[in-house]
Every structure is written in C-alpha cells, then in structure tokens.
PDB file of C-alpha atoms in Angstrom:
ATOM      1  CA  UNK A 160       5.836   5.530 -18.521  1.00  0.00           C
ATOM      2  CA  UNK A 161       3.754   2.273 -18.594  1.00  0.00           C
ATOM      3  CA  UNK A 162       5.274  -1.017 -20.828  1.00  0.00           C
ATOM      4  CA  UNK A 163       3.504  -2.746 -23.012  1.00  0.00           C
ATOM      5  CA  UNK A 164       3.666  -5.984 -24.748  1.00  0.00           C
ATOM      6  CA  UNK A 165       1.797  -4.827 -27.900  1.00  0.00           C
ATOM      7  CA  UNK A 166       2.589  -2.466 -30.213  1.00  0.00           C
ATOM      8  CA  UNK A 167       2.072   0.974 -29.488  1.00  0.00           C
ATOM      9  CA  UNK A 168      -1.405   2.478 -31.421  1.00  0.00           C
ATOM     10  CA  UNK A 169      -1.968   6.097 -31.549  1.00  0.00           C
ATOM     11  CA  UNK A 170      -4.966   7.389 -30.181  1.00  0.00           C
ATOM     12  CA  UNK A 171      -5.602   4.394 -27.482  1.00  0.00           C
ATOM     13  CA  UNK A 172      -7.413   4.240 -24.758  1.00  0.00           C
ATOM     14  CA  UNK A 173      -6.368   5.538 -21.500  1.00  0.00           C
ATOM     15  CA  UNK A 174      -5.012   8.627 -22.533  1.00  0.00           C
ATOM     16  CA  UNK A 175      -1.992   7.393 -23.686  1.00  0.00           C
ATOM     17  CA  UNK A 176      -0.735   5.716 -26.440  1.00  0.00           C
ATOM     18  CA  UNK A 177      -0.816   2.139 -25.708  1.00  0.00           C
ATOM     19  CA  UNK A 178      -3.445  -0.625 -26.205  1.00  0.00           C
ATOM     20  CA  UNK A 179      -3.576  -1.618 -22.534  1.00  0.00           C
ATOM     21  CA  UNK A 180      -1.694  -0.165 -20.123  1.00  0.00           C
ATOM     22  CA  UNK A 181      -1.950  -2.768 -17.893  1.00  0.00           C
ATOM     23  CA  UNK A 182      -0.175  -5.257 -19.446  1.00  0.00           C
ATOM     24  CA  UNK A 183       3.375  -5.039 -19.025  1.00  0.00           C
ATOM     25  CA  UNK A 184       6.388  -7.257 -20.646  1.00  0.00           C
ATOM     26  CA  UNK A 185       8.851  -7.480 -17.616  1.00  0.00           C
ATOM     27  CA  UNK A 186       7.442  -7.640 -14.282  1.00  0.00           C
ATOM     28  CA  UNK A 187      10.707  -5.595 -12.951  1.00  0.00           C
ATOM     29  CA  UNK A 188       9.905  -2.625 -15.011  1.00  0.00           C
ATOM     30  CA  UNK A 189       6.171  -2.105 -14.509  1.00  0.00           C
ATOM     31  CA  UNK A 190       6.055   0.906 -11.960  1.00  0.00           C
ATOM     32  CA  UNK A 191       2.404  -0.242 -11.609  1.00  0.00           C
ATOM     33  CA  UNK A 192       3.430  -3.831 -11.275  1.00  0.00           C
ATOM     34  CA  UNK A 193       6.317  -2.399  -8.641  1.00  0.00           C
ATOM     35  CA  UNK A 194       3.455  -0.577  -6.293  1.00  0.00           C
ATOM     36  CA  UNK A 195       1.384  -3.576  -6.213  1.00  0.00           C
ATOM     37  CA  UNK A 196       4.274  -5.327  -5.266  1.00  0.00           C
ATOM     38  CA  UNK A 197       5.100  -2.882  -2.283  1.00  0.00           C
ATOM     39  CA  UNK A 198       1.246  -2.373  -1.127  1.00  0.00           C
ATOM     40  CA  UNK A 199      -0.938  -4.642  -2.649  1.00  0.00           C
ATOM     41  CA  UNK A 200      -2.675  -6.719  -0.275  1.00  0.00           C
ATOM     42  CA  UNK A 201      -6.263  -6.628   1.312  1.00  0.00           C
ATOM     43  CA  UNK A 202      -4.710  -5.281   4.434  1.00  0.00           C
ATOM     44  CA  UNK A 203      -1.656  -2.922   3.445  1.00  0.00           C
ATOM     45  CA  UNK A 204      -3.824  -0.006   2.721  1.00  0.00           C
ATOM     46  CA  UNK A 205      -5.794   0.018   5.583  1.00  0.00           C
ATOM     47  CA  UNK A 206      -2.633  -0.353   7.723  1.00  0.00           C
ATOM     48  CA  UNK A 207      -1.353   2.817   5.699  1.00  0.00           C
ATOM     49  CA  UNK A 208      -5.049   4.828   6.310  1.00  0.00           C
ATOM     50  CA  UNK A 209      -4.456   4.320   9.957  1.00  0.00           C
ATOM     51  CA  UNK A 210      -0.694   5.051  10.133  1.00  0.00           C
ATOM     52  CA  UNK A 211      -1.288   8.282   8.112  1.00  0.00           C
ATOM     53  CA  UNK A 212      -3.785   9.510  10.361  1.00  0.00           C
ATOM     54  CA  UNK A 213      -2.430   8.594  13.964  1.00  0.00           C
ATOM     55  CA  UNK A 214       1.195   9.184  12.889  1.00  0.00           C
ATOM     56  CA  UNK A 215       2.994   6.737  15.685  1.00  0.00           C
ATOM     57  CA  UNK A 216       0.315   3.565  17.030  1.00  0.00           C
ATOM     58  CA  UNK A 217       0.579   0.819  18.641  1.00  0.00           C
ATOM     59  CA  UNK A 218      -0.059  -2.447  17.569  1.00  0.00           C
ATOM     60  CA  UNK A 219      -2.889  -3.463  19.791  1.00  0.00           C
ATOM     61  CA  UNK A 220      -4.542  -0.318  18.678  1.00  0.00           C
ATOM     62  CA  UNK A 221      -3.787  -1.134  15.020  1.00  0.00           C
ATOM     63  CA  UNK A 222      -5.591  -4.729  15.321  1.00  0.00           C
ATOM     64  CA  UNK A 223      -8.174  -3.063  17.037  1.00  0.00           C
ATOM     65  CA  UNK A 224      -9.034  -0.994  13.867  1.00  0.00           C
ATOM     66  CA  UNK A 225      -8.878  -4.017  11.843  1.00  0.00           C
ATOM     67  CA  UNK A 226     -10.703  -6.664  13.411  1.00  0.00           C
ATOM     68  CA  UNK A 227     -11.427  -9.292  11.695  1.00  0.00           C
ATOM     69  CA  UNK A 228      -7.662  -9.463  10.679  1.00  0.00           C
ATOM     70  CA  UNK A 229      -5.723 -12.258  11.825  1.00  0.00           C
ATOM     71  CA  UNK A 230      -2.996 -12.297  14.325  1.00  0.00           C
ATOM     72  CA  UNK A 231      -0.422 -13.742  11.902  1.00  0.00           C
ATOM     73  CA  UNK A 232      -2.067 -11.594   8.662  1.00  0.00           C
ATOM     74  CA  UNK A 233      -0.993  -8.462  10.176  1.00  0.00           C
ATOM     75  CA  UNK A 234       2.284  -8.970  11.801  1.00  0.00           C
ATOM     76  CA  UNK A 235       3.044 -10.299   8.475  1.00  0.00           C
ATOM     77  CA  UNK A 236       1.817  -7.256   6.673  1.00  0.00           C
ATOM     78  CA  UNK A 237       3.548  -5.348   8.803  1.00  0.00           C
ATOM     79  CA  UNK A 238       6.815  -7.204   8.459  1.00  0.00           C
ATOM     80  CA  UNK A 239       6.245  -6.597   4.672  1.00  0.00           C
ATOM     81  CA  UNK A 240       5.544  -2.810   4.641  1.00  0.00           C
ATOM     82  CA  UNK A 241       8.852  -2.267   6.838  1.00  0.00           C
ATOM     83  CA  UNK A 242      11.220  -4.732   4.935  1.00  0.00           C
ATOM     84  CA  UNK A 243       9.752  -2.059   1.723  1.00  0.00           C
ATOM     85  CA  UNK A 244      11.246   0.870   3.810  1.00  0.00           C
ATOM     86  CA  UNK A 245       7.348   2.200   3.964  1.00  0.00           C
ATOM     87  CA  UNK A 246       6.878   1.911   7.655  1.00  0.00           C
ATOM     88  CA  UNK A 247       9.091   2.328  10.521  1.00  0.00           C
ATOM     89  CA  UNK A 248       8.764  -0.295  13.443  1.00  0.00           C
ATOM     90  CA  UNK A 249      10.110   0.772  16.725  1.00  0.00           C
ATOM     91  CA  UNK A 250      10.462  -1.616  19.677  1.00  0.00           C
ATOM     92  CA  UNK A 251      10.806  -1.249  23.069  1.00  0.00           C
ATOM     93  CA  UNK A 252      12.415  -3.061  25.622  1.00  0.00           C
ATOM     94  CA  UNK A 253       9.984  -3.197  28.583  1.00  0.00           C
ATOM     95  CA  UNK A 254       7.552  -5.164  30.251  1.00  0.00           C
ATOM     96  CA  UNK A 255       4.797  -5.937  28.838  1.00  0.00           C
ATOM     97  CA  UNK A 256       6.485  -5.378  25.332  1.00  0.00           C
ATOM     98  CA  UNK A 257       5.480  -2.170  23.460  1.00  0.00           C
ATOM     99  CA  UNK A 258       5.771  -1.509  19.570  1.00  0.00           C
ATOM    100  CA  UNK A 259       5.067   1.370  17.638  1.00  0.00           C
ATOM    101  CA  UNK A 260       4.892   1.966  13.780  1.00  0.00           C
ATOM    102  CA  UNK A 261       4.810   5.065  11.825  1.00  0.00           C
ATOM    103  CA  UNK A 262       5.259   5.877   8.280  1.00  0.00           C
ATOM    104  CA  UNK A 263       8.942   6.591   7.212  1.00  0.00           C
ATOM    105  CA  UNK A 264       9.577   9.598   4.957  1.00  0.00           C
ATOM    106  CA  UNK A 265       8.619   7.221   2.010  1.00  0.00           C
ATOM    107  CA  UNK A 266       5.558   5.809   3.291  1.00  0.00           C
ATOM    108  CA  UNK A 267       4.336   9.438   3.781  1.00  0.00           C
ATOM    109  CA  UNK A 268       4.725   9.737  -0.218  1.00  0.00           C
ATOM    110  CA  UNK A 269       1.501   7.210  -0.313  1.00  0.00           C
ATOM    111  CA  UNK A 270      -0.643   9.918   1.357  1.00  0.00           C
ATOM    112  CA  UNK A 271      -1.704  11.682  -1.731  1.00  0.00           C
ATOM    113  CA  UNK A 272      -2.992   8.067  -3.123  1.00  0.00           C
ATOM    114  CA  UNK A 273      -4.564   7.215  -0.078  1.00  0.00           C
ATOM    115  CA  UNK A 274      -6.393  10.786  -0.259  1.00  0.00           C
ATOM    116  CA  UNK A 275      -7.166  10.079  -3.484  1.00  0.00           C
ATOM    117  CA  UNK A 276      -8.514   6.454  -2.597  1.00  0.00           C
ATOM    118  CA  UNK A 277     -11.065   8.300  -0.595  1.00  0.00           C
ATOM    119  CA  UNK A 278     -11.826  10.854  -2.445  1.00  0.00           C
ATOM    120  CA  UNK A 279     -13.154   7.803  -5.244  1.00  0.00           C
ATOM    121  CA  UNK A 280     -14.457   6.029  -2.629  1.00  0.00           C
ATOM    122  CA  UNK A 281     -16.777   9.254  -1.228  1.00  0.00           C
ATOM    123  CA  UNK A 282     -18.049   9.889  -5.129  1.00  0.00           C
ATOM    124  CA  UNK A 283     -18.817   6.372  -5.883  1.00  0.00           C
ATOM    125  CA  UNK A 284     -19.933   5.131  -2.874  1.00  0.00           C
ATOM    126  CA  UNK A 285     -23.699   5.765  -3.553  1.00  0.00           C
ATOM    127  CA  UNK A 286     -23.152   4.035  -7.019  1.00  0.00           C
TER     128      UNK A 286
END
C-alpha cells in the first residue's frame, strides 16, 4: 500500500485510490521511497543486470561492462548494494587479490523488476 499526504479521492489516478501515489508522508514507510533507497542510483541497476546474468563476476570484469564508471563510483556502489544484504562480496586471499560478487537470495528477488525494466525498455525504445 502506497502513503499519501492528501486525502484519499475515490476514483484517482493510478489505479488506486489516492491523488498521487508518489507522494508519501514519512520517508520510513514509503515501500517505493524504501527501494529507491536500496537501488536507486545511476549505477545500481546496471551492477544488478550484470550480476543477474553472470551469477558470480569479478570486479575487473564488472568495470569492464561499465566503463565510463569511476573507480571510486563503483566500489562505492558496490559497498552500498552489500551493506543492503542485495549482493554478496566474496574475497580472496591471494596474490594479485581476487573478488567476486553475486546476488544473495534477496538480490535475486530484483530479477523480475529488472526483467521487467527490459521488457519497457524493448517496447519503448523506438519511441
């Protein structure tokens, strides 16, 4: 259920029966507010894309998918999307360093938005 800092008006738009469903009184009980929160970011869904389809990568091969991301953006991204619990970052201790992600069993609930993120983008693409 989405909150709403107006009064609630039947037959609104959106399907539902608020004004604006994007407006929200308390930032700690939006759920949409909460996902942006968690994923929002130029770079977080593009991280997830790639996760989701290699399963376990490294993170040279991760910044070689992105390029024109920054050094510092990512790692920080990164450190963001695992302090959420949506990635998994496994290190290991050997020479030259190695690091793997992967999507935890959370991160893998994202899939069907991501799927569905495409699935827009292919239909409007043309627009």
């Amino acid at each position: 259920m989405l909150y709403t800092n107006r009064k609630v008006r039947k037959g609104a738009p959106y399907g539902a029966d608020f004004e604006n469903p994007f407006v929200w009184h308390e930032r700690g009980k939006c759920p949409i507010y909460y996902t942006l929160e968690i994923v929002g970011g130029k770079w977080k869904w593009a991280i997830l894309f790639k996760l989701a389809m290699d399963g376990v990568i490294r993170y040279g091969k991760l910044k070689e998918f992105l390029p024109p991301i920054a050094h510092k953006t990512l790692s920080q991204q990164l450190k963001e999307l695992e302090s959420s619990g949506i990635i998994h970052r496994e290190q290991y201790n050997v020479m030259p360093p190695k690091v793997e992600y992967s999507l935890t069993e959370k991160g893998k609930t994202l899939i069907p938005m991501l799927e569905m993120m495409a699935k827009w983008g292919r239909e409007h693409m043309a627009d």
